[in-house]
GROMACS .gro file of C-alpha atoms in nm:
model
  238
    1UNK     CA    1  -0.239  -6.995   2.176
    2UNK     CA    2  -0.053  -6.699   2.033
    3UNK     CA    3  -0.045  -6.867   1.689
    4UNK     CA    4  -0.422  -6.917   1.700
    5UNK     CA    5  -0.469  -6.550   1.791
    6UNK     CA    6  -0.252  -6.442   1.498
    7UNK     CA    7  -0.445  -6.667   1.259
    8UNK     CA    8  -0.775  -6.533   1.392
    9UNK     CA    9  -0.650  -6.175   1.352
   10UNK     CA   10  -0.545  -6.244   0.992
   11UNK     CA   11  -0.883  -6.398   0.914
   12UNK     CA   12  -1.058  -6.100   1.068
   13UNK     CA   13  -0.850  -5.857   0.863
   14UNK     CA   14  -0.915  -6.057   0.546
   15UNK     CA   15  -1.287  -6.060   0.623
   16UNK     CA   16  -1.292  -5.684   0.678
   17UNK     CA   17  -1.094  -5.626   0.356
   18UNK     CA   18  -1.336  -5.851   0.168
   19UNK     CA   19  -1.636  -5.661   0.305
   20UNK     CA   20  -1.481  -5.324   0.215
   21UNK     CA   21  -1.397  -5.452  -0.134
   22UNK     CA   22  -1.753  -5.573  -0.180
   23UNK     CA   23  -1.893  -5.238  -0.068
   24UNK     CA   24  -1.664  -5.051  -0.306
   25UNK     CA   25  -1.761  -5.287  -0.589
   26UNK     CA   26  -2.131  -5.230  -0.521
   27UNK     CA   27  -2.079  -4.853  -0.513
   28UNK     CA   28  -1.896  -4.865  -0.848
   29UNK     CA   29  -2.165  -5.091  -0.993
   30UNK     CA   30  -2.437  -4.853  -0.875
   31UNK     CA   31  -2.250  -4.557  -1.026
   32UNK     CA   32  -2.218  -4.740  -1.359
   33UNK     CA   33  -2.585  -4.835  -1.365
   34UNK     CA   34  -2.686  -4.483  -1.264
   35UNK     CA   35  -2.468  -4.332  -1.540
   36UNK     CA   36  -2.617  -4.575  -1.792
   37UNK     CA   37  -2.973  -4.486  -1.691
   38UNK     CA   38  -2.894  -4.115  -1.722
   39UNK     CA   39  -2.730  -4.170  -2.062
   40UNK     CA   40  -3.026  -4.370  -2.192
   41UNK     CA   41  -3.266  -4.104  -2.067
   42UNK     CA   42  -3.071  -3.832  -2.244
   43UNK     CA   43  -3.059  -4.033  -2.567
   44UNK     CA   44  -3.416  -4.152  -2.599
   45UNK     CA   45  -3.456  -4.179  -2.976
   46UNK     CA   46  -3.828  -4.240  -2.928
   47UNK     CA   47  -3.874  -3.869  -2.866
   48UNK     CA   48  -3.791  -3.799  -3.230
   49UNK     CA   49  -4.135  -3.913  -3.341
   50UNK     CA   50  -4.268  -3.585  -3.197
   51UNK     CA   51  -4.034  -3.366  -3.402
   52UNK     CA   52  -4.230  -3.123  -3.623
   53UNK     CA   53  -4.220  -3.176  -3.997
   54UNK     CA   54  -4.246  -2.881  -4.235
   55UNK     CA   55  -4.368  -2.660  -3.953
   56UNK     CA   56  -4.651  -2.897  -3.855
   57UNK     CA   57  -4.644  -2.910  -3.475
   58UNK     CA   58  -4.944  -3.138  -3.417
   59UNK     CA   59  -4.722  -3.430  -3.305
   60UNK     CA   60  -4.527  -3.202  -3.071
   61UNK     CA   61  -4.846  -3.080  -2.907
   62UNK     CA   62  -4.946  -3.443  -2.850
   63UNK     CA   63  -4.629  -3.496  -2.646
   64UNK     CA   64  -4.735  -3.257  -2.369
   65UNK     CA   65  -4.925  -2.936  -2.314
   66UNK     CA   66  -4.597  -2.804  -2.171
   67UNK     CA   67  -4.408  -2.857  -2.497
   68UNK     CA   68  -4.350  -2.507  -2.635
   69UNK     CA   69  -4.105  -2.567  -2.921
   70UNK     CA   70  -3.855  -2.797  -3.088
   71UNK     CA   71  -3.491  -2.690  -3.092
   72UNK     CA   72  -3.233  -2.808  -3.344
   73UNK     CA   73  -2.874  -2.687  -3.369
   74UNK     CA   74  -2.736  -2.809  -3.699
   75UNK     CA   75  -2.467  -3.080  -3.699
   76UNK     CA   76  -2.479  -3.123  -3.318
   77UNK     CA   77  -2.672  -3.359  -3.094
   78UNK     CA   78  -2.902  -3.077  -2.986
   79UNK     CA   79  -3.232  -3.191  -3.136
   80UNK     CA   80  -3.496  -3.187  -2.862
   81UNK     CA   81  -3.839  -3.064  -2.761
   82UNK     CA   82  -3.838  -2.753  -2.544
   83UNK     CA   83  -4.058  -2.771  -2.236
   84UNK     CA   84  -4.176  -2.496  -2.000
   85UNK     CA   85  -4.277  -2.560  -1.641
   86UNK     CA   86  -4.445  -2.346  -1.379
   87UNK     CA   87  -4.097  -2.277  -1.243
   88UNK     CA   88  -3.736  -2.340  -1.342
   89UNK     CA   89  -3.700  -2.658  -1.137
   90UNK     CA   90  -3.993  -2.858  -1.275
   91UNK     CA   91  -3.803  -3.006  -1.570
   92UNK     CA   92  -3.465  -3.050  -1.405
   93UNK     CA   93  -3.547  -3.416  -1.343
   94UNK     CA   94  -3.855  -3.469  -1.556
   95UNK     CA   95  -3.865  -3.606  -1.909
   96UNK     CA   96  -4.084  -3.440  -2.174
   97UNK     CA   97  -4.346  -3.713  -2.124
   98UNK     CA   98  -4.371  -3.624  -1.756
   99UNK     CA   99  -4.182  -3.925  -1.619
  100UNK     CA  100  -3.893  -3.895  -1.374
  101UNK     CA  101  -3.558  -3.862  -1.550
  102UNK     CA  102  -3.217  -3.772  -1.407
  103UNK     CA  103  -3.125  -3.614  -1.740
  104UNK     CA  104  -3.432  -3.390  -1.727
  105UNK     CA  105  -3.548  -3.194  -2.031
  106UNK     CA  106  -3.450  -2.892  -2.235
  107UNK     CA  107  -3.672  -2.613  -2.103
  108UNK     CA  108  -3.760  -2.248  -2.153
  109UNK     CA  109  -3.728  -2.008  -1.859
  110UNK     CA  110  -4.064  -2.003  -1.683
  111UNK     CA  111  -4.068  -1.622  -1.700
  112UNK     CA  112  -4.045  -1.615  -2.080
  113UNK     CA  113  -4.346  -1.609  -2.309
  114UNK     CA  114  -4.402  -1.959  -2.451
  115UNK     CA  115  -4.451  -1.820  -2.802
  116UNK     CA  116  -4.097  -1.673  -2.800
  117UNK     CA  117  -4.240  -1.326  -2.853
  118UNK     CA  118  -4.000  -1.177  -2.595
  119UNK     CA  119  -3.697  -0.979  -2.712
  120UNK     CA  120  -3.478  -1.231  -2.528
  121UNK     CA  121  -3.557  -1.596  -2.451
  122UNK     CA  122  -3.348  -1.822  -2.227
  123UNK     CA  123  -3.333  -2.202  -2.261
  124UNK     CA  124  -3.168  -2.441  -2.016
  125UNK     CA  125  -3.037  -2.797  -2.045
  126UNK     CA  126  -2.821  -3.035  -1.845
  127UNK     CA  127  -2.454  -3.078  -1.935
  128UNK     CA  128  -2.447  -3.447  -2.034
  129UNK     CA  129  -2.163  -3.670  -2.152
  130UNK     CA  130  -2.101  -3.740  -2.522
  131UNK     CA  131  -2.275  -3.419  -2.628
  132UNK     CA  132  -2.621  -3.525  -2.513
  133UNK     CA  133  -2.874  -3.261  -2.403
  134UNK     CA  134  -2.667  -2.940  -2.386
  135UNK     CA  135  -2.332  -3.118  -2.354
  136UNK     CA  136  -2.245  -2.995  -2.705
  137UNK     CA  137  -2.234  -2.634  -2.585
  138UNK     CA  138  -1.891  -2.694  -2.432
  139UNK     CA  139  -1.748  -2.744  -2.780
  140UNK     CA  140  -1.834  -2.385  -2.871
  141UNK     CA  141  -1.530  -2.270  -2.675
  142UNK     CA  142  -1.332  -2.381  -2.979
  143UNK     CA  143  -1.337  -2.113  -3.250
  144UNK     CA  144  -1.322  -2.368  -3.531
  145UNK     CA  145  -1.626  -2.550  -3.391
  146UNK     CA  146  -1.806  -2.218  -3.343
  147UNK     CA  147  -1.742  -2.117  -3.704
  148UNK     CA  148  -1.872  -2.451  -3.834
  149UNK     CA  149  -2.186  -2.472  -3.617
  150UNK     CA  150  -2.364  -2.139  -3.626
  151UNK     CA  151  -2.709  -2.234  -3.755
  152UNK     CA  152  -3.019  -2.398  -3.618
  153UNK     CA  153  -3.398  -2.401  -3.620
  154UNK     CA  154  -3.660  -2.328  -3.355
  155UNK     CA  155  -4.013  -2.447  -3.432
  156UNK     CA  156  -4.270  -2.309  -3.188
  157UNK     CA  157  -4.587  -2.505  -3.114
  158UNK     CA  158  -4.799  -2.221  -3.250
  159UNK     CA  159  -4.646  -2.288  -3.592
  160UNK     CA  160  -4.389  -2.006  -3.596
  161UNK     CA  161  -4.044  -2.101  -3.719
  162UNK     CA  162  -3.719  -1.917  -3.654
  163UNK     CA  163  -3.376  -1.975  -3.796
  164UNK     CA  164  -3.100  -1.942  -3.537
  165UNK     CA  165  -2.783  -1.752  -3.613
  166UNK     CA  166  -2.527  -1.814  -3.338
  167UNK     CA  167  -2.309  -1.510  -3.270
  168UNK     CA  168  -2.156  -1.540  -2.922
  169UNK     CA  169  -2.022  -1.779  -2.659
  170UNK     CA  170  -1.982  -1.680  -2.297
  171UNK     CA  171  -1.909  -1.815  -1.951
  172UNK     CA  172  -2.084  -1.646  -1.658
  173UNK     CA  173  -2.205  -1.703  -1.305
  174UNK     CA  174  -2.569  -1.806  -1.274
  175UNK     CA  175  -2.626  -1.488  -1.074
  176UNK     CA  176  -2.544  -1.262  -1.369
  177UNK     CA  177  -2.873  -1.074  -1.407
  178UNK     CA  178  -2.813  -0.937  -1.755
  179UNK     CA  179  -2.812  -1.299  -1.878
  180UNK     CA  180  -3.028  -1.490  -1.633
  181UNK     CA  181  -3.313  -1.247  -1.570
  182UNK     CA  182  -3.484  -1.248  -1.911
  183UNK     CA  183  -3.787  -1.034  -1.818
  184UNK     CA  184  -3.557  -0.754  -1.704
  185UNK     CA  185  -3.277  -0.805  -1.957
  186UNK     CA  186  -3.214  -0.520  -2.193
  187UNK     CA  187  -3.077  -0.646  -2.523
  188UNK     CA  188  -2.848  -0.347  -2.560
  189UNK     CA  189  -2.704  -0.409  -2.215
  190UNK     CA  190  -2.671  -0.778  -2.298
  191UNK     CA  191  -2.481  -0.706  -2.619
  192UNK     CA  192  -2.252  -0.465  -2.436
  193UNK     CA  193  -2.186  -0.734  -2.174
  194UNK     CA  194  -2.100  -0.986  -2.445
  195UNK     CA  195  -1.872  -0.739  -2.617
  196UNK     CA  196  -1.675  -0.711  -2.290
  197UNK     CA  197  -1.693  -1.068  -2.158
  198UNK     CA  198  -1.767  -1.318  -2.437
  199UNK     CA  199  -1.517  -1.590  -2.520
  200UNK     CA  200  -1.621  -1.553  -2.885
  201UNK     CA  201  -1.831  -1.267  -3.020
  202UNK     CA  202  -1.925  -1.181  -3.377
  203UNK     CA  203  -2.136  -0.862  -3.369
  204UNK     CA  204  -2.192  -0.848  -3.746
  205UNK     CA  205  -2.564  -0.849  -3.821
  206UNK     CA  206  -2.655  -0.831  -3.452
  207UNK     CA  207  -2.850  -0.539  -3.306
  208UNK     CA  208  -3.046  -0.451  -2.993
  209UNK     CA  209  -3.373  -0.452  -3.188
  210UNK     CA  210  -3.340  -0.815  -3.294
  211UNK     CA  211  -3.493  -1.113  -3.111
  212UNK     CA  212  -3.225  -1.302  -2.917
  213UNK     CA  213  -3.204  -1.651  -2.770
  214UNK     CA  214  -2.959  -1.805  -2.522
  215UNK     CA  215  -2.881  -2.172  -2.455
  216UNK     CA  216  -2.738  -2.229  -2.108
  217UNK     CA  217  -2.582  -2.527  -1.933
  218UNK     CA  218  -2.386  -2.581  -1.613
  219UNK     CA  219  -2.012  -2.648  -1.617
  220UNK     CA  220  -2.021  -2.894  -1.326
  221UNK     CA  221  -2.245  -3.000  -1.038
  222UNK     CA  222  -2.015  -2.820  -0.793
  223UNK     CA  223  -1.988  -2.494  -0.986
  224UNK     CA  224  -2.219  -2.197  -1.026
  225UNK     CA  225  -2.056  -2.121  -1.360
  226UNK     CA  226  -2.257  -2.156  -1.679
  227UNK     CA  227  -2.170  -2.193  -2.047
  228UNK     CA  228  -2.404  -1.990  -2.266
  229UNK     CA  229  -2.438  -1.978  -2.643
  230UNK     CA  230  -2.628  -1.686  -2.793
  231UNK     CA  231  -2.818  -1.659  -3.119
  232UNK     CA  232  -3.043  -1.431  -3.323
  233UNK     CA  233  -3.393  -1.557  -3.405
  234UNK     CA  234  -3.510  -1.474  -3.758
  235UNK     CA  235  -3.872  -1.552  -3.857
  236UNK     CA  236  -3.901  -1.806  -4.141
  237UNK     CA  237  -4.272  -1.821  -4.217
  238UNK     CA  238  -4.397  -1.465  -4.205
   0.00000   0.00000   0.00000
């Protein structure tokens, strides 16, 4: 009788272990599938058909009425349309075509003018693996990478084109108003902040009267810290 009880106990333990193992396997499988879906969403090559050519933004406007620009940072994986929602949560989990997407979209702060006429414009993007979306911004902490990747192009849907000259890299809390409150940000105050807090800062050719842009991404889902790369916008077709 005792032997039968021991055998039954062993079988019960083995059954419980098997169930737990199966649950853990299913959780891991779900995580892998979820990560794959997010990766695919962040690397949708089909979006490239909307990229403006020679300043012609007709294709980009066909993508969505909320597409305000196309952003390219040379020799990085940052090559995406820039969206603008009614608020700063609309495109966190929405693809440029309007479909649900965990990787979201690159988007302009809802308080900024969509023509990039403001003295300071702020663009957000998720921190994705393998440099997708704004995952490449992390690499700007390295001075050698910074020195080799300081140019880009912003093509606005109204036809305006701006070259981007990257001049600073900074980490800051998302509550830092001088960075994350573009309507109230004073460029002189912003430049003074960068002079004091930037990880890398090259002030040559940068002044308070110039038009500035910032690219911001989170450091982790659990952190309020942001990585921000700053550039000067210079008109190309005026």
